[in-house]
Amino acid sequence: MTVVFDRPHALTDNVFHYCPGCSHGIVHRLIAEVIDELGIEGKTVGVAPVGCAVFAYNYFNCDMAEAAHGRAPAVATGIKRANPDNIVFTYQGDGDLAAIGTAETVHAATRGENITVIFINNAIYGMTGGQMAPTSLPGQITQTTPYGRDVKTAGYPVRVCEMLSTLSGTALAQRVAVDSVAHIHQTKAAIKKAFQYQQEKLGYSIVEVVSTCSTNWGLSPVDAIQWLKDNMIPYYPLGVYKDIKEGEQKND
Amino acid sequence: MTKLELMLAGFGGQGILFAGKLVAYAGLIEDKHVSWLPSYGPEMRGGTCNCSVCVSDEQIGSPQMLTPNALIAMNQPSLEKFIGHVQPGGIVLVDSSIIPTKVDRTDLKVFYVPATEIAEKNGLKGMANILLTGKLLKETGFASVENAKAAVSKVVPPKKANLIDSNLKALQLGLDY
Amino acid sequence: MKVLMKGNEALAEAAIRAGCRHFFGYPITPQTEVAAYMAKQMPKVGGTYLQAESEISAINMVYGAASAGKRAMTSSSSPGISLKQEGISYLVGSDLPCLIVNVQRAAPGLGGIQPSQGDYFQATKAPGHGDSHIFVMAPSSIQEMADFVETCFEKAEEYRMPSMLLADGMLGQMMEPIELKEGEPKEVEKPWALTGTKMQRPHNVINSLYIDPPELERILIERYERYAKIEENEQRAELYKMDDAEYAVVSYGASARIAMSAVDKARDEGIKVGLIRCITLWPYPKKFIEASAGQIKHYLAVEMNMGQMVEDLRLVVNGRAPVDFFGRAGGIIPSPAEVLEEIRKISKGGK
């Protein structure tokens, strides 16, 4: 019998704890496929965040560290500086990366720290049960914005790729989504490119994955994907925001 | 003197810390116990600056020379601040080209040295500190002259090695004063 | 050959000689010379000096480098150590060895920049959130500033925990002649380190999260068994003129030097007083104090704070003799004369 579909070697056989319809499982798998294809599992070290992906260290077969909330880029910096030949990636959500860890994120990027950041932007705090994230949309109802995010009091969402693309240390900043098969293929290609840029020692690379959180959005997985298409992507346009090989380009 | 408990004080920029280092290094070369403690903080920049140095045959406890037996004062506020704390019988060196007043304590050995003026006249601008250190060496003998000279080449940073000779000259002027 | 060095520079050089090649810091008075020294020397030995964007980042970079199996360190002063506490707790929870240097200044808040020992509680009781200890050494001389760096690294690796060198602005800024150690540092096997699996072993995980309460409790109990071993084996103190002492000053770090001067003066006056200088602060050198308990009529704790270590002293003495405290705070170093006056008081049976 020919095996036509299997678990990537870079994933353990632990069962994901993620909710049905959650994007984390897809993105985990894509990272693992890329690690397999590049043949780098043996020298990859991942850094898990605080957030829904806090248990990522149970799912990836490579060496893993668990970081304090927001500090993954600093931890990754320490690992990378200790062993520059390792491939080091962080996996972070929006609260982790763009709220409590903004300083670590911006400075890892501006140092051109040769690490890869996979950023899950689902516009909400998942693990704590659906509070406003730095990327929650204007008007979005969450547990802590029960009347909708009022930009007059809660401020505006952070557009991470746009922000980081202004920094000279950023080698690659690309926003993708996993709402369709075509976009999933794009996402995988972006993740692969990010890891390759690290292999080529080009600097900081970030792939922002616009993702769903059907549980905390209060939608069915299918409706969540539609909500993402209708609301998230218009606010967070997909595309390459910075690619030091290609020069700047926007909106695929 | 078996134990030199020295307070050096003046403005930032007069080389107070450097002169203290010179004394400390001379003590080190003598194989004595030595400590050097600077004042630190915003006062480093233009304000008053002081430095405690101890050269002793025995282990040094507190490195803060709160009651020194030798004082080098290079400005008026420093003299006023520390003169009351000098041990009776202690030695006080006053840079009289900067400080116009006299010390009114009679239980001290006070030397008025126009150090800044002498240094400038000899083309050694900014080396009044070393000149006063030379005078201190003469009056206290905290180290041998030979070791004090050896200390000069230790404390002058390699990048400024060209200044060793002028420092030695300033030291000698103090020894001769 | 002895060299004259500032405490901050001596500890930095000692760290490099101890094989530390990863320094992450953030400028703060009065320890900035450590960073400056590292910035200058690390590139020459192929090491990393990285000025982080914050103390929080710096300690997390240490966490990363320590995870990767390297001797890593950071250095700061009191307000900066508070920022590092989050990371220290994670280092403890992940059983990672590293060195944290605290060149203390007066606090709380922004406090001041002059020397203090106000972080004794923080270092010995609550280095971060949760049940935790770190190995804490208090140098009293520049020689010890250098020597204890290597000890701290060694103990950190032996027991898999962070170490702290608890100094203060006086020791950081002062110079004394020291002898620097030559020779190769001990290499320790770190099979747990994140170096990549090389596809030859199961993946390593560095983690402090245990969502299952019984599992977390088990891990804490195991860690505390290790702490008990450290308390058994690693207490250090120096006894000064204690042989025939009837009174004892108990002190540590910079204030122990002042106390020593005062003890000498008191001896000149015929007072039979000695000094117990605590070298390890955690573990607290209980054995040394315990050994003196029948002999000492009155204890005097001397610190540069409002009274912290004195609480540990009272716990050990446990009512067998009076325990008094003398301290100066706010950045003031006590004078030997002040301490002498306190010794006179206790020797006359009162305070």
Coordinates of N, CA and C in Angstrom, one line a residue, chain B:
Chain B
M1 N 54.6 56.7 58.1 CA 53.2 56.5 58.2 C 52.8 55.0 57.8
T2 N 52.3 54.2 58.7 CA 52.0 52.8 58.4 C 50.7 52.7 57.6
K3 N 49.8 53.7 57.8 CA 48.5 53.6 57.1 C 48.2 55.0 56.5
L4 N 48.1 55.0 55.2 CA 47.6 56.3 54.6 C 46.1 56.2 54.4
E5 N 45.4 57.1 55.0 CA 44.0 57.2 54.8 C 43.7 58.5 54.1
L6 N 43.6 58.5 52.8 CA 43.7 59.7 52.0 C 42.3 60.1 51.4
M7 N 42.0 61.3 51.5 CA 40.8 61.8 50.8 C 41.3 62.9 49.8
L8 N 41.0 62.6 48.5 CA 41.3 63.6 47.5 C 40.0 64.2 47.1
A9 N 39.9 65.5 46.9 CA 38.7 66.1 46.5 C 38.9 67.4 45.7
G10 N 38.0 67.6 44.8 CA 38.0 68.8 44.0 C 36.9 68.8 43.0
F11 N 37.1 69.5 41.9 CA 36.1 69.5 40.8 C 36.3 68.3 39.9
G12 N 35.2 67.8 39.3 CA 35.3 66.8 38.2 C 36.2 67.4 37.1
G13 N 37.1 66.7 36.6 CA 38.0 67.2 35.5 C 39.4 67.6 36.0
Q14 N 39.6 67.6 37.4 CA 40.9 68.0 37.9 C 41.8 66.8 38.0
G15 N 41.3 65.6 37.7 CA 42.1 64.4 37.8 C 42.2 63.8 39.2
I16 N 41.1 64.1 40.0 CA 41.1 63.6 41.4 C 41.2 62.0 41.4
L17 N 40.3 61.4 40.6 CA 40.3 59.9 40.6 C 41.6 59.4 40.0
F18 N 42.2 60.1 39.1 CA 43.4 59.6 38.5 C 44.6 59.7 39.5
A19 N 44.6 60.8 40.2 CA 45.7 60.9 41.2 C 45.5 59.8 42.3
G20 N 44.2 59.5 42.6 CA 43.9 58.5 43.6 C 44.4 57.1 43.1
K21 N 44.2 56.9 41.8 CA 44.7 55.6 41.2 C 46.2 55.5 41.3
L22 N 46.9 56.7 41.1 CA 48.3 56.7 41.1 C 48.8 56.3 42.5
V23 N 48.2 56.9 43.6 CA 48.5 56.5 44.9 C 48.3 55.0 45.2
A24 N 47.1 54.6 44.7 CA 46.8 53.2 44.9 C 47.7 52.2 44.3
Y25 N 48.1 52.6 43.0 CA 49.0 51.7 42.3 C 50.4 51.6 43.0
A26 N 50.8 52.8 43.4 CA 52.1 52.9 44.1 C 52.1 51.9 45.3
G27 N 50.9 52.0 46.0 CA 50.8 51.1 47.2 C 50.8 49.6 46.8
L28 N 50.1 49.3 45.6 CA 50.1 48.0 45.1 C 51.5 47.5 44.8
I29 N 52.3 48.3 44.2 CA 53.7 47.9 43.8 C 54.5 47.7 45.1
E30 N 54.2 48.5 46.2 CA 54.8 48.3 47.5 C 54.4 47.0 48.1
D31 N 53.4 46.3 47.5 CA 52.8 45.1 48.0 C 52.0 45.3 49.3
K32 N 51.4 46.5 49.4 CA 50.6 46.8 50.6 C 49.1 46.5 50.2
H33 N 48.3 46.5 51.3 CA 46.9 46.5 51.1 C 46.4 47.9 50.6
V34 N 45.5 47.9 49.6 CA 45.2 49.1 48.9 C 43.7 49.1 48.7
S35 N 43.0 50.2 48.9 CA 41.6 50.4 48.3 C 41.5 51.8 47.8
W36 N 40.6 51.9 46.8 CA 40.3 53.1 46.1 C 38.8 53.2 45.9
L37 N 38.2 54.2 46.4 CA 36.7 54.3 46.3 C 36.4 55.7 45.8
P38 N 35.8 55.8 44.6 CA 35.4 57.1 44.1 C 34.0 57.5 44.5
S39 N 33.7 58.8 44.5 CA 32.3 59.2 44.6 C 31.8 59.0 43.2
Y40 N 30.5 58.6 43.0 CA 30.0 58.4 41.7 C 28.7 59.0 41.5
G41 N 28.2 59.1 40.3 CA 26.9 59.7 40.1 C 27.0 61.0 39.3
P42 N 25.9 61.8 39.3 CA 25.8 63.0 38.5 C 26.9 64.0 38.9
E43 N 27.4 63.9 40.1 CA 28.4 64.8 40.6 C 29.7 64.7 39.8
M44 N 29.9 63.5 39.1 CA 31.1 63.3 38.3 C 31.2 64.4 37.3
R45 N 30.1 64.9 36.8 CA 30.2 65.8 35.7 C 30.2 67.3 36.1
G46 N 31.3 67.8 36.3 CA 31.4 69.2 36.6 C 31.3 69.6 38.0
G47 N 30.6 68.8 38.8 CA 30.4 69.1 40.2 C 31.6 68.7 41.0
T48 N 31.4 68.5 42.3 CA 32.5 68.1 43.1 C 32.8 66.6 43.0
C49 N 34.0 66.2 43.2 CA 34.4 64.8 43.0 C 35.3 64.5 44.1
N50 N 35.2 63.3 44.6 CA 36.2 62.9 45.6 C 36.5 61.4 45.6
C51 N 37.5 61.1 46.2 CA 38.0 59.7 46.1 C 38.8 59.4 47.4
S52 N 38.4 58.2 48.0 CA 39.1 57.7 49.2 C 40.1 56.7 48.8
V53 N 41.3 56.9 49.3 CA 42.4 55.9 49.0 C 43.0 55.4 50.3
C54 N 43.2 54.2 50.5 CA 43.8 53.7 51.7 C 45.0 52.8 51.3
V55 N 46.2 53.0 51.9 CA 47.3 52.2 51.7 C 47.8 51.8 53.0
S56 N 47.8 50.4 53.3 CA 47.9 50.0 54.6 C 48.7 48.7 54.7
D57 N 49.4 48.4 55.8 CA 50.1 47.2 56.0 C 49.1 46.1 56.3
E58 N 47.9 46.5 56.8 CA 46.9 45.5 57.2 C 45.7 45.5 56.3
Q59 N 44.9 44.4 56.4 CA 43.7 44.3 55.7 C 42.8 45.6 55.9
I60 N 42.2 46.0 54.9 CA 41.4 47.3 55.0 C 39.9 46.9 55.2
G61 N 39.4 47.5 56.2 CA 37.9 47.3 56.4 C 37.2 48.3 55.5
S62 N 36.7 49.3 56.2 CA 36.0 50.3 55.4 C 36.9 51.0 54.4
P63 N 36.5 51.1 53.1 CA 37.3 51.8 52.1 C 36.9 53.3 52.1
Q64 N 35.9 53.7 52.9 CA 35.5 55.1 52.9 C 36.4 55.8 54.0
M65 N 37.1 56.8 53.5 CA 38.0 57.6 54.4 C 37.2 58.7 55.0
L66 N 36.4 58.4 56.0 CA 35.5 59.4 56.6 C 36.3 60.3 57.5
T67 N 37.4 59.8 58.2 CA 38.3 60.6 59.0 C 39.7 60.4 58.5
P68 N 40.0 61.0 57.4 CA 41.3 60.7 56.7 C 42.5 61.3 57.6
N69 N 43.7 60.7 57.4 CA 44.8 61.3 58.0 C 45.6 62.1 56.9
A70 N 45.1 62.2 55.7 CA 45.7 63.1 54.7 C 44.5 63.6 53.8
L71 N 44.6 64.8 53.4 CA 43.6 65.4 52.6 C 44.3 66.2 51.5
I72 N 43.9 65.9 50.2 CA 44.3 66.8 49.1 C 43.1 67.6 48.7
A73 N 43.1 68.9 48.8 CA 41.9 69.7 48.5 C 42.2 70.5 47.3
M74 N 41.4 70.4 46.3 CA 41.7 71.1 45.0 C 40.6 72.2 44.7
N75 N 39.7 72.3 45.6 CA 38.8 73.5 45.5 C 38.2 73.8 46.8
Q76 N 37.6 75.0 46.9 CA 37.1 75.6 48.1 C 36.1 74.7 48.8
P77 N 35.0 74.3 48.0 CA 34.0 73.5 48.7 C 34.5 72.2 49.3
S78 N 35.5 71.6 48.6 CA 36.0 70.3 49.1 C 36.8 70.6 50.4
L79 N 37.6 71.6 50.4 CA 38.3 71.9 51.7 C 37.3 72.1 52.8
E80 N 36.3 72.9 52.5 CA 35.3 73.2 53.6 C 34.6 71.9 54.0
K81 N 34.3 71.0 53.1 CA 33.6 69.8 53.4 C 34.4 68.8 54.2
F82 N 35.7 68.7 53.9 CA 36.4 67.7 54.6 C 37.4 68.1 55.7
I83 N 37.7 69.4 55.8 CA 38.8 69.8 56.7 C 38.4 69.4 58.2
G84 N 37.1 69.5 58.5 CA 36.7 69.2 59.8 C 36.9 67.7 60.2
H85 N 37.0 66.9 59.2 CA 37.0 65.4 59.5 C 38.5 64.8 59.5
V86 N 39.4 65.7 59.2 CA 40.8 65.2 59.1 C 41.3 64.9 60.6
Q87 N 41.9 63.7 60.7 CA 42.4 63.3 62.1 C 43.5 64.4 62.6
P88 N 43.4 64.7 63.9 CA 44.5 65.5 64.4 C 45.9 65.0 64.1
G89 N 46.7 66.0 63.7 CA 48.0 65.6 63.3 C 48.1 65.2 61.8
G90 N 47.0 65.2 61.1 CA 46.9 64.8 59.7 C 47.5 65.8 58.8
I91 N 47.8 65.4 57.6 CA 48.4 66.3 56.6 C 47.4 66.8 55.6
V92 N 47.4 68.1 55.4 CA 46.5 68.7 54.4 C 47.3 69.4 53.3
L93 N 47.0 69.1 52.1 CA 47.6 69.8 51.0 C 46.5 70.6 50.3
V94 N 46.7 71.9 50.2 CA 45.8 72.8 49.7 C 46.3 73.4 48.4
D95 N 45.6 73.3 47.3 CA 46.0 73.9 46.0 C 45.7 75.4 46.2
S96 N 46.8 76.2 46.6 CA 46.5 77.6 46.9 C 46.4 78.5 45.7
S97 N 46.6 77.9 44.5 CA 46.3 78.8 43.4 C 44.8 78.8 43.1
I98 N 44.0 77.9 43.7 CA 42.6 77.8 43.5 C 41.9 78.2 44.8
I99 N 42.4 77.8 45.9 CA 41.8 78.1 47.2 C 42.5 79.2 47.9
P100 N 41.8 80.4 48.1 CA 42.5 81.6 48.7 C 42.5 81.5 50.2
T101 N 41.7 80.7 50.8 CA 41.6 80.8 52.3 C 42.6 79.9 53.0
K102 N 42.8 80.2 54.3 CA 43.7 79.4 55.1 C 42.9 78.5 56.0
V103 N 43.5 77.4 56.4 CA 42.9 76.5 57.3 C 43.0 77.0 58.7
D104 N 41.9 77.1 59.5 CA 42.0 77.6 60.8 C 42.3 76.6 61.9
R105 N 42.3 75.3 61.6 CA 42.7 74.3 62.6 C 44.2 74.4 62.8
T106 N 44.6 74.2 64.0 CA 46.0 74.3 64.4 C 46.6 73.0 64.6
D107 N 45.8 71.9 64.6 CA 46.3 70.6 64.9 C 46.7 69.8 63.7
L108 N 46.8 70.5 62.6 CA 47.1 69.8 61.3 C 48.4 70.3 60.7
K109 N 49.0 69.5 59.9 CA 50.2 69.9 59.1 C 49.6 70.4 57.7
V110 N 49.5 71.7 57.6 CA 48.9 72.2 56.3 C 50.0 72.7 55.4
F111 N 49.9 72.3 54.1 CA 50.8 72.8 53.1 C 50.1 73.5 52.0
Y112 N 50.4 74.8 51.8 CA 49.7 75.5 50.7 C 50.6 75.4 49.5
V113 N 50.2 74.7 48.5 CA 51.0 74.5 47.3 C 50.2 75.2 46.1
P114 N 50.8 76.1 45.5 CA 50.2 76.7 44.3 C 50.3 75.8 43.1
A115 N 49.7 74.6 43.2 CA 50.0 73.5 42.3 C 49.6 73.8 40.9
T116 N 48.4 74.4 40.7 CA 47.9 74.7 39.4 C 48.8 75.7 38.7
E117 N 49.2 76.7 39.4 CA 50.1 77.7 38.9 C 51.5 77.1 38.5
I118 N 52.1 76.3 39.4 CA 53.4 75.7 39.1 C 53.3 74.8 37.9
A119 N 52.2 74.0 37.9 CA 52.1 73.1 36.7 C 52.0 73.9 35.4
E120 N 51.2 74.9 35.4 CA 51.0 75.7 34.2 C 52.4 76.4 33.8
K121 N 53.1 76.9 34.7 CA 54.3 77.5 34.4 C 55.3 76.6 33.8
N122 N 55.2 75.3 34.2 CA 56.1 74.3 33.7 C 55.6 73.5 32.5
G123 N 54.5 74.1 31.9 CA 54.0 73.5 30.7 C 53.3 72.2 31.0
L124 N 52.7 72.1 32.2 CA 52.1 70.8 32.7 C 50.6 71.1 33.1
K125 N 50.0 71.8 32.2 CA 48.6 72.2 32.5 C 47.7 71.0 32.8
G126 N 46.9 71.1 33.8 CA 46.1 70.0 34.2 C 46.8 68.9 35.0
M127 N 48.0 69.2 35.4 CA 48.7 68.1 36.2 C 49.0 68.5 37.6
A128 N 48.2 69.5 38.1 CA 48.3 69.9 39.5 C 48.1 68.7 40.4
N129 N 47.2 67.8 40.0 CA 46.8 66.7 40.8 C 48.1 65.8 41.0
I130 N 48.9 65.6 40.0 CA 50.1 64.8 40.1 C 51.1 65.5 40.9
L131 N 51.2 66.8 40.7 CA 52.2 67.6 41.5 C 51.8 67.4 43.0
L132 N 50.6 67.5 43.3 CA 50.2 67.4 44.8 C 50.4 66.0 45.3
T133 N 50.3 65.0 44.4 CA 50.6 63.6 44.8 C 52.1 63.5 45.1
G134 N 52.9 64.2 44.3 CA 54.3 64.2 44.6 C 54.6 64.8 46.0
K135 N 53.9 65.9 46.3 CA 54.1 66.5 47.6 C 53.6 65.6 48.7
L136 N 52.5 64.9 48.4 CA 52.0 64.0 49.4 C 53.0 62.8 49.7
L137 N 53.6 62.4 48.6 CA 54.7 61.3 48.7 C 55.8 61.8 49.6
K138 N 56.2 63.1 49.3 CA 57.3 63.6 50.1 C 57.0 63.7 51.6
E139 N 55.8 64.1 51.9 CA 55.4 64.4 53.3 C 55.0 63.1 54.0
T140 N 54.6 62.1 53.3 CA 54.1 60.9 54.0 C 54.9 59.7 53.8
G141 N 55.6 59.7 52.6 CA 56.4 58.5 52.3 C 55.5 57.2 52.2
F142 N 54.3 57.4 51.6 CA 53.4 56.2 51.5 C 53.9 55.1 50.6
A143 N 54.9 55.5 49.8 CA 55.6 54.5 48.9 C 57.0 55.1 48.6
S144 N 57.8 54.2 48.1 CA 59.1 54.8 47.7 C 59.0 55.6 46.4
V145 N 59.9 56.5 46.2 CA 59.8 57.4 45.0 C 59.9 56.5 43.8
E146 N 60.7 55.5 43.8 CA 60.9 54.6 42.7 C 59.5 53.9 42.3
N147 N 58.9 53.4 43.4 CA 57.6 52.7 43.1 C 56.5 53.7 42.7
A148 N 56.5 54.9 43.2 CA 55.6 55.9 42.7 C 55.8 56.2 41.2
K149 N 57.0 56.2 40.8 CA 57.3 56.5 39.4 C 56.9 55.3 38.6
A150 N 57.1 54.1 39.1 CA 56.7 52.9 38.4 C 55.1 52.9 38.2
A151 N 54.5 53.5 39.3 CA 53.0 53.5 39.2 C 52.5 54.4 38.1
V152 N 53.3 55.5 37.8 CA 52.9 56.4 36.8 C 52.7 55.7 35.5
S153 N 53.6 54.9 35.1 CA 53.5 54.2 33.8 C 52.4 53.1 33.9
K154 N 52.0 52.7 35.1 CA 50.9 51.8 35.2 C 49.5 52.4 35.0
V155 N 49.4 53.7 35.5 CA 48.1 54.3 35.5 C 47.8 55.1 34.2
V156 N 48.9 55.5 33.6 CA 48.6 56.2 32.3 C 48.3 55.2 31.3
P157 N 47.1 55.4 30.7 CA 46.6 54.3 29.7 C 47.6 54.2 28.5
P158 N 47.8 53.1 27.9 CA 48.7 52.9 26.8 C 48.5 53.9 25.7
K159 N 47.2 54.2 25.5 CA 46.9 55.2 24.3 C 47.5 56.5 24.6
K160 N 47.8 56.8 25.9 CA 48.3 58.2 26.2 C 49.7 58.1 26.7
A161 N 50.5 57.1 26.3 CA 51.8 56.8 26.8 C 52.7 58.0 26.7
N162 N 52.4 58.9 25.7 CA 53.2 60.1 25.6 C 53.2 61.0 26.8
L163 N 52.2 60.8 27.6 CA 52.0 61.6 28.8 C 52.8 61.2 30.0
I164 N 53.4 60.0 29.9 CA 54.1 59.5 31.1 C 55.2 60.4 31.5
D165 N 56.0 61.0 30.6 CA 57.1 61.8 31.0 C 56.6 63.1 31.7
S166 N 55.5 63.7 31.2 CA 55.1 64.9 31.8 C 54.5 64.6 33.2
N167 N 53.9 63.4 33.3 CA 53.4 63.1 34.7 C 54.5 62.9 35.6
L168 N 55.6 62.3 35.1 CA 56.8 62.1 36.0 C 57.4 63.4 36.4
K169 N 57.3 64.3 35.5 CA 57.9 65.7 35.7 C 57.0 66.4 36.8
A170 N 55.7 66.2 36.7 CA 54.8 66.9 37.7 C 55.0 66.2 39.0
L171 N 55.2 64.9 39.1 CA 55.4 64.2 40.3 C 56.7 64.8 41.0
Q172 N 57.7 65.0 40.2 CA 59.0 65.4 40.7 C 58.9 66.9 41.2
L173 N 58.1 67.7 40.5 CA 57.9 69.1 41.0 C 57.3 69.1 42.4
G174 N 56.4 68.1 42.6 CA 55.8 68.0 43.9 C 56.8 67.5 45.0
L175 N 57.6 66.6 44.5 CA 58.6 66.0 45.5 C 59.6 67.1 45.9
D176 N 59.8 68.0 44.9 CA 60.9 69.1 45.2 C 60.3 70.3 45.9
Y177 N 59.0 70.4 45.9 CA 58.4 71.6 46.5 C 58.6 71.7 48.0

